[in-house]
XYZ file of N, CA and C in Angstrom:
588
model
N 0.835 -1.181 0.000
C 0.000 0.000 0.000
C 0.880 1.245 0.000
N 0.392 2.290 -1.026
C 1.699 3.570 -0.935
C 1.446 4.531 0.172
N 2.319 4.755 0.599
C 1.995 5.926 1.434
C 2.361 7.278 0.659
N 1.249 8.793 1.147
C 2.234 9.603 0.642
C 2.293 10.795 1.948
N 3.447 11.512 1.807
C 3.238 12.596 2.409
C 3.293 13.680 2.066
N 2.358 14.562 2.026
C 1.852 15.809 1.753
C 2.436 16.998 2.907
N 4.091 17.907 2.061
C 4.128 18.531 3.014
C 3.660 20.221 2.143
N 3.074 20.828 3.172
C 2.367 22.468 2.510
C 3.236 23.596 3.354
N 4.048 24.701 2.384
C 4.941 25.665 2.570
C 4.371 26.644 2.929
N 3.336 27.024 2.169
C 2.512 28.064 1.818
C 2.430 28.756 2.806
N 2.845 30.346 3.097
C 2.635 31.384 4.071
C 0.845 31.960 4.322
N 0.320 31.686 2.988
C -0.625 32.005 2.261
C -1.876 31.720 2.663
N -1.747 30.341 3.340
C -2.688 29.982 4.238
C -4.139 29.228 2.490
N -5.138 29.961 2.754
C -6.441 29.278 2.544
C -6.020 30.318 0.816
N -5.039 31.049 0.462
C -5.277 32.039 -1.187
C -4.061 31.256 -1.533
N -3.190 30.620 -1.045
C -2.037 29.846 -1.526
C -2.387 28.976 -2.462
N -2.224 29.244 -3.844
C -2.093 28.624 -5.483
C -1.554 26.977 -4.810
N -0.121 27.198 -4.293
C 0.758 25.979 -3.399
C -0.066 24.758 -3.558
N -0.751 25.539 -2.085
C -1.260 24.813 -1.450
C -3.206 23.971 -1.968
N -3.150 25.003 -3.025
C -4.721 24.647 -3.378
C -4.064 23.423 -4.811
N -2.876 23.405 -5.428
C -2.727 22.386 -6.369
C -2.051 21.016 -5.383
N -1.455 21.125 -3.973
C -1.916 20.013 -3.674
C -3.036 19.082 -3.093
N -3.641 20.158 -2.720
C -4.860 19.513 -2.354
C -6.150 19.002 -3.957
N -5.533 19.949 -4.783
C -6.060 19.293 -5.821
C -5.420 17.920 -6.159
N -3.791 17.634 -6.232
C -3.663 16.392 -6.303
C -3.968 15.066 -5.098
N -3.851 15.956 -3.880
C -4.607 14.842 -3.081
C -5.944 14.531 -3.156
N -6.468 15.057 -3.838
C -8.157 14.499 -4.138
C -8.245 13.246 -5.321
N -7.049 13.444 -6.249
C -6.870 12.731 -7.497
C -6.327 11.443 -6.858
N -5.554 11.189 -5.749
C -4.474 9.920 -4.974
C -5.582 9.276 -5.017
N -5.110 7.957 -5.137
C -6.725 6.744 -4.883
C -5.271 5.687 -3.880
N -5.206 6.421 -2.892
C -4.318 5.550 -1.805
C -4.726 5.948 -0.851
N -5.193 5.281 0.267
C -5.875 5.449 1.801
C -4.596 6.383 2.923
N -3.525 5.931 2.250
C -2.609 6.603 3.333
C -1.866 7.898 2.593
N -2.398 9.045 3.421
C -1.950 10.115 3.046
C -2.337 10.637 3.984
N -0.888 11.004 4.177
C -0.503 12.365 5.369
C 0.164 13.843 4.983
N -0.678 14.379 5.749
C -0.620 16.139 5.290
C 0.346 16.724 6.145
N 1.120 17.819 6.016
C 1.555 18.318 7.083
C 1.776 19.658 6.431
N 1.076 20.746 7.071
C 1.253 22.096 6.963
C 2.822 22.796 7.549
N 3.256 22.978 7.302
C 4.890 23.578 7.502
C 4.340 25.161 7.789
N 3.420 25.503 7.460
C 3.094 27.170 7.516
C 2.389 27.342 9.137
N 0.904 26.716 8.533
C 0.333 26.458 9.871
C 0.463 25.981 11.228
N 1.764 24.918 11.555
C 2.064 24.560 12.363
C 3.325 24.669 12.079
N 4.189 25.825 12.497
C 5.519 26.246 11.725
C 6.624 25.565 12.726
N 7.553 24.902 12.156
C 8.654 23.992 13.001
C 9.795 25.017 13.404
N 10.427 25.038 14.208
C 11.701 26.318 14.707
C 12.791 25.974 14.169
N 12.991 27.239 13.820
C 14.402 27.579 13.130
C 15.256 26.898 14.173
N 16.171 26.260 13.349
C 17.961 25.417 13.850
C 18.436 26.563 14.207
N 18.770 26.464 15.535
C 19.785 27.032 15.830
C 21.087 26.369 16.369
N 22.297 27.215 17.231
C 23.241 26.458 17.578
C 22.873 25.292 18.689
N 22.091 25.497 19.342
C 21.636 24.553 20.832
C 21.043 23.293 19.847
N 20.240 23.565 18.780
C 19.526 23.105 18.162
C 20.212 21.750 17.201
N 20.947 22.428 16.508
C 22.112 21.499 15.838
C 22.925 20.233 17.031
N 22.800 21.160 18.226
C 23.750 20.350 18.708
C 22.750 18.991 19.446
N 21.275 19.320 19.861
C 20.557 18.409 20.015
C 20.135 17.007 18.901
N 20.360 17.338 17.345
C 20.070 16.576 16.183
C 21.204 15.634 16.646
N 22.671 16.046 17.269
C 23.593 15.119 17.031
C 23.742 14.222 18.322
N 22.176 14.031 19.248
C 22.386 13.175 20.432
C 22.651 13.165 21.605
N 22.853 12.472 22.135
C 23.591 12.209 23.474
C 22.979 12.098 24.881
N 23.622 12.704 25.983
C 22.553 12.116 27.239
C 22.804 13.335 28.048
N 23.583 14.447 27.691
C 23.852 15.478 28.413
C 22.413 16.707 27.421
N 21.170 16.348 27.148
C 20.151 17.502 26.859
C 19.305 17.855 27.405
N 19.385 19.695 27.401
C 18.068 20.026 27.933
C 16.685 19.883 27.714
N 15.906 20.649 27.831
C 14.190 19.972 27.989
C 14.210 20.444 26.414
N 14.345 21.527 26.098
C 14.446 22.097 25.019
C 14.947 21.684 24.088
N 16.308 20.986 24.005
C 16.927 20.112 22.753
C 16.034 18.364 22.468
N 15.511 18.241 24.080
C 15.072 16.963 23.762
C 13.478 16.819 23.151
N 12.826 18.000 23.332
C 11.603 18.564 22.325
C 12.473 18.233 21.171
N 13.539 19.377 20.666
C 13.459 19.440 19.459
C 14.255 17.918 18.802
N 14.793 17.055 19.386
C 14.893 15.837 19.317
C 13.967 15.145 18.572
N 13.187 14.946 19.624
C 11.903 13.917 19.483
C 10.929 14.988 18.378
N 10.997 16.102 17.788
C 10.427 16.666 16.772
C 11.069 16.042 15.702
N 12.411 16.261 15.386
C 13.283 15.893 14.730
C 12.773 14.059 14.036
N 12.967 13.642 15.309
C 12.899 12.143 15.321
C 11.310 11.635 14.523
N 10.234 12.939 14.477
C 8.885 12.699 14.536
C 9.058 12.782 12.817
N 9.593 14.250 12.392
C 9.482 14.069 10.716
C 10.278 13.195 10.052
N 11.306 12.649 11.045
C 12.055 11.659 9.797
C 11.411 10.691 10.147
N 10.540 10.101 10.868
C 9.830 8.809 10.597
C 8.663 9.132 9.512
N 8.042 10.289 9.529
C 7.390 10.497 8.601
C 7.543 10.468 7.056
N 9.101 10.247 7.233
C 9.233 10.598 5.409
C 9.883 9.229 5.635
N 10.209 8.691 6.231
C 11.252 7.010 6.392
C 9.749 6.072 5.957
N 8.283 6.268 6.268
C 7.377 5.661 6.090
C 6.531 6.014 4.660
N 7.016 7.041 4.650
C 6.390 7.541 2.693
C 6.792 7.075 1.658
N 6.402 6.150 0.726
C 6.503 6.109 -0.294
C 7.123 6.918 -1.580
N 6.226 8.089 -0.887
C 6.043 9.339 -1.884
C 6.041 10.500 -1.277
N 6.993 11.030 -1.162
C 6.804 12.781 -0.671
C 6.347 13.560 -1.604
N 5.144 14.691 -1.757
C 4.733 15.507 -2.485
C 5.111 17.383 -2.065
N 5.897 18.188 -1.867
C 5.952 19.375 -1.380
C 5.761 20.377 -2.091
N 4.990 21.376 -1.375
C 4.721 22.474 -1.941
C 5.995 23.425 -2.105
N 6.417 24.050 -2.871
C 7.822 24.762 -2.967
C 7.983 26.033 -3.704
N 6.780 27.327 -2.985
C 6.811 28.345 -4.119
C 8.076 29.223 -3.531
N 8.146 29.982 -5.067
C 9.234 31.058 -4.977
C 8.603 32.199 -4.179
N 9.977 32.689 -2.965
C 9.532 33.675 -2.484
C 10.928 34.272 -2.301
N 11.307 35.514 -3.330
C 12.816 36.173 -3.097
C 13.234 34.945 -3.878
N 12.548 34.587 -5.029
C 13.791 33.576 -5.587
C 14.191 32.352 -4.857
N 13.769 31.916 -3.802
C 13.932 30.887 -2.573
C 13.079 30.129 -1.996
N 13.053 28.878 -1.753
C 11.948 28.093 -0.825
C 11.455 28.957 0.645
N 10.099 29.054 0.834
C 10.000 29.772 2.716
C 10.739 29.257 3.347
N 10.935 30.067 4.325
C 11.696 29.443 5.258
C 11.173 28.447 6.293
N 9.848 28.435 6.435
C 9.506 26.740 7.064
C 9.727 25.919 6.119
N 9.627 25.792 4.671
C 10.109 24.162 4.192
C 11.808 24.416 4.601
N 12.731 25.427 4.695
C 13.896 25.066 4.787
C 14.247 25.230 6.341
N 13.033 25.134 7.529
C 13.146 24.421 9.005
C 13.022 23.411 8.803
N 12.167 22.328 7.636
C 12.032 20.814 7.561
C 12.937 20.447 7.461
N 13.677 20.934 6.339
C 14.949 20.591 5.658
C 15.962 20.226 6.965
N 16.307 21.463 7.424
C 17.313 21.625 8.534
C 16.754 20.300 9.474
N 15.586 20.097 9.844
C 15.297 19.044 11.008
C 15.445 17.298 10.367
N 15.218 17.146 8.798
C 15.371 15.715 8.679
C 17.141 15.737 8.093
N 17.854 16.463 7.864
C 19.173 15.984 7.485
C 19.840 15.688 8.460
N 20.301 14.192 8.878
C 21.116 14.342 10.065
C 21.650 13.246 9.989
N 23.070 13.540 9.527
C 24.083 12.687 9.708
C 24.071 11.115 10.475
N 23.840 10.033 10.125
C 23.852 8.836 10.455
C 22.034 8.423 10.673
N 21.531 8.935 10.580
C 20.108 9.143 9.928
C 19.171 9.098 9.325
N 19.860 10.235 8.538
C 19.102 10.072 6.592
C 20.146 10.549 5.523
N 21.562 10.463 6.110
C 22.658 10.392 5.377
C 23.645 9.704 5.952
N 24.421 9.701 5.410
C 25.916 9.275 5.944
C 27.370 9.438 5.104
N 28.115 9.735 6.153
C 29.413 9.924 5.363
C 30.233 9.176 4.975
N 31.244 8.928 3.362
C 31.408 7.867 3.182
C 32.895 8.390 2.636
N 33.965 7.590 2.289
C 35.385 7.819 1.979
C 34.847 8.268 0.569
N 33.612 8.461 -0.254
C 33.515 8.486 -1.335
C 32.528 9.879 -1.520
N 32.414 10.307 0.002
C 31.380 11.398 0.152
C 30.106 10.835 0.596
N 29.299 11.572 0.656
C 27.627 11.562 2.020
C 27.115 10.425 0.955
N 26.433 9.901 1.259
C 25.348 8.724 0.864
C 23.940 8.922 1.646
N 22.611 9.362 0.712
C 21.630 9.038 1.008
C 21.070 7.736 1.575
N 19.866 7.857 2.828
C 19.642 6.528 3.527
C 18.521 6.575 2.788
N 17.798 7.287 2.784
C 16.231 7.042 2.625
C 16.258 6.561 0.827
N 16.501 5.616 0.384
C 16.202 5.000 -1.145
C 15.011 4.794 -1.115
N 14.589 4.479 -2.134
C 13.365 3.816 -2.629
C 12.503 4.882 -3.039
N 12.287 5.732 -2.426
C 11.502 7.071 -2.617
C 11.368 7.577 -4.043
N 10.072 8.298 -4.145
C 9.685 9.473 -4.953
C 9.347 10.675 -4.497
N 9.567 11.596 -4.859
C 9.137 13.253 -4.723
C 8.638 13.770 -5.668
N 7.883 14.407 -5.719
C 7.058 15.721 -6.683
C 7.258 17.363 -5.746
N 7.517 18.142 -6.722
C 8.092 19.570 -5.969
C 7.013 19.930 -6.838
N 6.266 20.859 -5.928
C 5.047 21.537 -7.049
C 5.186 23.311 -6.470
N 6.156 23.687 -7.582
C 6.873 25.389 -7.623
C 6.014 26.255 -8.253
N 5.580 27.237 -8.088
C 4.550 28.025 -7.737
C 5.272 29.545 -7.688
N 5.512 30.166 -8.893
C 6.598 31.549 -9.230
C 5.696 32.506 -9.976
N 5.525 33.858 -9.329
C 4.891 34.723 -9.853
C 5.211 35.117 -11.323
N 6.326 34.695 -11.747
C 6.742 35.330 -13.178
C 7.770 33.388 -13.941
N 8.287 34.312 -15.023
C 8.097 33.073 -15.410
C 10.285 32.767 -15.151
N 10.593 31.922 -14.792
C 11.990 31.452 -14.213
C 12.244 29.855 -14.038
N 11.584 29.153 -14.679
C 11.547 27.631 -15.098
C 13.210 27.462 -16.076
N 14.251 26.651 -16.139
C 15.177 26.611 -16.480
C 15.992 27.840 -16.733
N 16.013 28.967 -15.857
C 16.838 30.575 -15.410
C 17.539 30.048 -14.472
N 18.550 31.292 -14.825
C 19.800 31.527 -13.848
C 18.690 31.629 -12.322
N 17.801 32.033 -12.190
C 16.784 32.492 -11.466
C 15.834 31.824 -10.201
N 16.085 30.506 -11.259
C 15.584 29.271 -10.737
C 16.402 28.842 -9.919
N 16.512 29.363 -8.436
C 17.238 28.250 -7.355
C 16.722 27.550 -6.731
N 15.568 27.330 -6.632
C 14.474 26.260 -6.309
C 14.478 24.656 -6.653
N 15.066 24.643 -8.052
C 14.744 23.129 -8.704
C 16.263 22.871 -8.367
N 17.703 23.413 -8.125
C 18.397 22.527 -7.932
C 19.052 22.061 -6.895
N 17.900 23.574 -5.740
C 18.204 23.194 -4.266
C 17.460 22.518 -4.021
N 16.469 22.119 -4.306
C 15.429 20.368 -3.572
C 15.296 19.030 -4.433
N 16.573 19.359 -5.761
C 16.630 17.961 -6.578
C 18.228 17.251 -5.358
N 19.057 18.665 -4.868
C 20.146 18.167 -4.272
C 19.478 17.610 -2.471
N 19.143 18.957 -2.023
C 18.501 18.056 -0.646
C 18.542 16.763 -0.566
N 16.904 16.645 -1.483
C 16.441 15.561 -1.607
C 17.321 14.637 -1.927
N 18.262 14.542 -2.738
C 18.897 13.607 -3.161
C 20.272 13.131 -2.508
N 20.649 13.574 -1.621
C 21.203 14.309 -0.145
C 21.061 13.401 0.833
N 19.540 13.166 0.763
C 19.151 12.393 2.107
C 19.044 10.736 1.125
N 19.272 10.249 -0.176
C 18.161 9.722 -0.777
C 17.646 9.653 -1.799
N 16.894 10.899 -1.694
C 15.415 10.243 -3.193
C 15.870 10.886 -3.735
N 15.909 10.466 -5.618
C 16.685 10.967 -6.433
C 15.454 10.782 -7.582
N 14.547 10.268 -7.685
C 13.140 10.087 -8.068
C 12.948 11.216 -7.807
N 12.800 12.566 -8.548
C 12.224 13.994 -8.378
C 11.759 14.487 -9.377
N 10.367 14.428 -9.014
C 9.510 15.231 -10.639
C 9.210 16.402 -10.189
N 9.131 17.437 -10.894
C 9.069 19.168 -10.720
C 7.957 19.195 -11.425
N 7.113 19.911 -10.789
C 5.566 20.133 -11.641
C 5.643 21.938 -11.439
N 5.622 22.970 -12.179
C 5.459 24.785 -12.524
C 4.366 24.952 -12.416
N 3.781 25.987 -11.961
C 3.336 27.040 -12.249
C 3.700 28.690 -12.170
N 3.768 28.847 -13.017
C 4.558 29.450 -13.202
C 3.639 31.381 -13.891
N 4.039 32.257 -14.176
C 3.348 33.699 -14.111
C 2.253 33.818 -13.420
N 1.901 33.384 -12.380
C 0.659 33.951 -11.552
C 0.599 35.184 -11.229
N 1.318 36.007 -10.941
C 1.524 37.751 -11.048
C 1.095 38.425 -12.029
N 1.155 37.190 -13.114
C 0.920 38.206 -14.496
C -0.862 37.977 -15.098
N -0.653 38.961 -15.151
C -1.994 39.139 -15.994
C -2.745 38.591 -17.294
N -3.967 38.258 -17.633
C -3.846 37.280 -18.921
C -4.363 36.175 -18.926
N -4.048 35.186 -19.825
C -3.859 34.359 -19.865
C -2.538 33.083 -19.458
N -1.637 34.138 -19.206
C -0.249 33.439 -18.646
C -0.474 32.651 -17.416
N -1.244 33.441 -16.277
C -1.660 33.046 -15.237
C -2.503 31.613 -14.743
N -3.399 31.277 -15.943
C -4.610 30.161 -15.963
C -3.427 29.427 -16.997
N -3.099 30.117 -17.617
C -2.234 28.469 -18.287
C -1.387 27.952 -17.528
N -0.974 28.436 -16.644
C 0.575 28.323 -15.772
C 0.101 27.287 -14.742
N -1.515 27.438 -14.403
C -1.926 26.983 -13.514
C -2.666 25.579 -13.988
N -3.250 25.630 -14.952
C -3.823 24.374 -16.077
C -3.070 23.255 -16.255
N -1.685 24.029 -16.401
C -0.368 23.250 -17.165
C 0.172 22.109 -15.739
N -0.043 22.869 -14.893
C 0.098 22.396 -13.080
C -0.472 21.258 -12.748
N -1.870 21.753 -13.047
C -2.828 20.640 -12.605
C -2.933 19.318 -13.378
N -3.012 19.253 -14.911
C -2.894 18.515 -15.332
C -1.262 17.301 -15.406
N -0.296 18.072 -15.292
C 0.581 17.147 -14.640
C 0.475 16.399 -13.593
N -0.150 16.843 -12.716
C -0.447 16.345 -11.248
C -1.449 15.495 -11.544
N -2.140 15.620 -12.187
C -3.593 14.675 -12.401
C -2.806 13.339 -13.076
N -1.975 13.084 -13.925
C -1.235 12.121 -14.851
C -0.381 11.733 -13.099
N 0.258 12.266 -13.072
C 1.201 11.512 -10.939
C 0.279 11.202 -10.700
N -1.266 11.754 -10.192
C -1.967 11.357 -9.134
C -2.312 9.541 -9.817
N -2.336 9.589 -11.179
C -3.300 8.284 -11.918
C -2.230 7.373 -11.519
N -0.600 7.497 -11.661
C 0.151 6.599 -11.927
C 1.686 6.558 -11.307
């Protein structure tokens, strides 16, 4: 049975484009297990130094590192049990929000969901698929511009999953017709993932 997990970036809340094309593809999933997780709405804390130093263990932590521990410990079982990760990933400043890049910071962790090797880091989590569904007011799909698609093809592939399909939408700022095609072009990719 697949699992997927549905994580949502979106600052945007209930007008987030993001967040309304995954919930359009989670309506299309014909799989019982699917888990959502809002990154906006229930926003995870920025890594800090105390923070880093809690990811790497031990028996000397405060109340505070061992929260963010057992947080830590909570999303990488979540994606260690997915099949399929789906994330929302719009441009904001040219960049992922900064809650998908608190996720980020909380599942990379050395002996984990990577590891270091005489040959360089090795992803743990195999088997996996991802869909990044990018969401850019103007149009920056294969641009110098685009730092989005090759910072979450590397992450991802970082920890792992190297299975990464990129689904655009792309001129929503703009006026027109650019806007509904950008968004058409979105959905119907997602509808072809959701079938297969």
């Amino acid at each position: 049975m697949t699992q997927t997990l549905i994580l949502k970036s979106s600052i945007l809340g209930e007008h987030s484009e993001s967040g309304r094309l995954l919930d359009y593809f989670t309506s299309r999933v014909d799989e019982p297990q699917v888990r959502v997780r809002d990154l906006a709405a229930s926003p995870l804390p920025m890594l800090d130094g105390e923070g880093a130093q809690a990811l790497r263990g031990g028996d000397n932590l405060n109340e505070r590192q061992r929260e963010l521990l057992a947080l830590s410990d909570e999303l990488v079982a979540e994606l260690k049990t997915a099949d399929r990760v789906v994330i929302s990933a719009p441009m904001y400043n040219f960049h992922v929000p900064v809650q998908l890049k608190a996720w980020v910071d909380l599942i990379c962790r050395a002996g984990v969901t990577f590891r270091y090797t005489e040959q360089g880091p090795q992803g743990l989590l195999t088997g996996k698929k991802a869909v990044v569904v990018s969401t850019r007011g103007g149009q920056y799909q294969g641009s110098d511009l685009d730092m989005i698609t090759p910072y979450m093809r590397t992450v991802l592939g970082f920890v792992g999953i190297r299975d990464v399909e990129f689904v655009y939408a792309e001129s929503l700022a703009m006026s027109g017709e650019g806007r509904e095609s950008g968004l058409s072009e979105a959905r119907g990719r997602l509808s072809e993932l959701a079938a297969g």
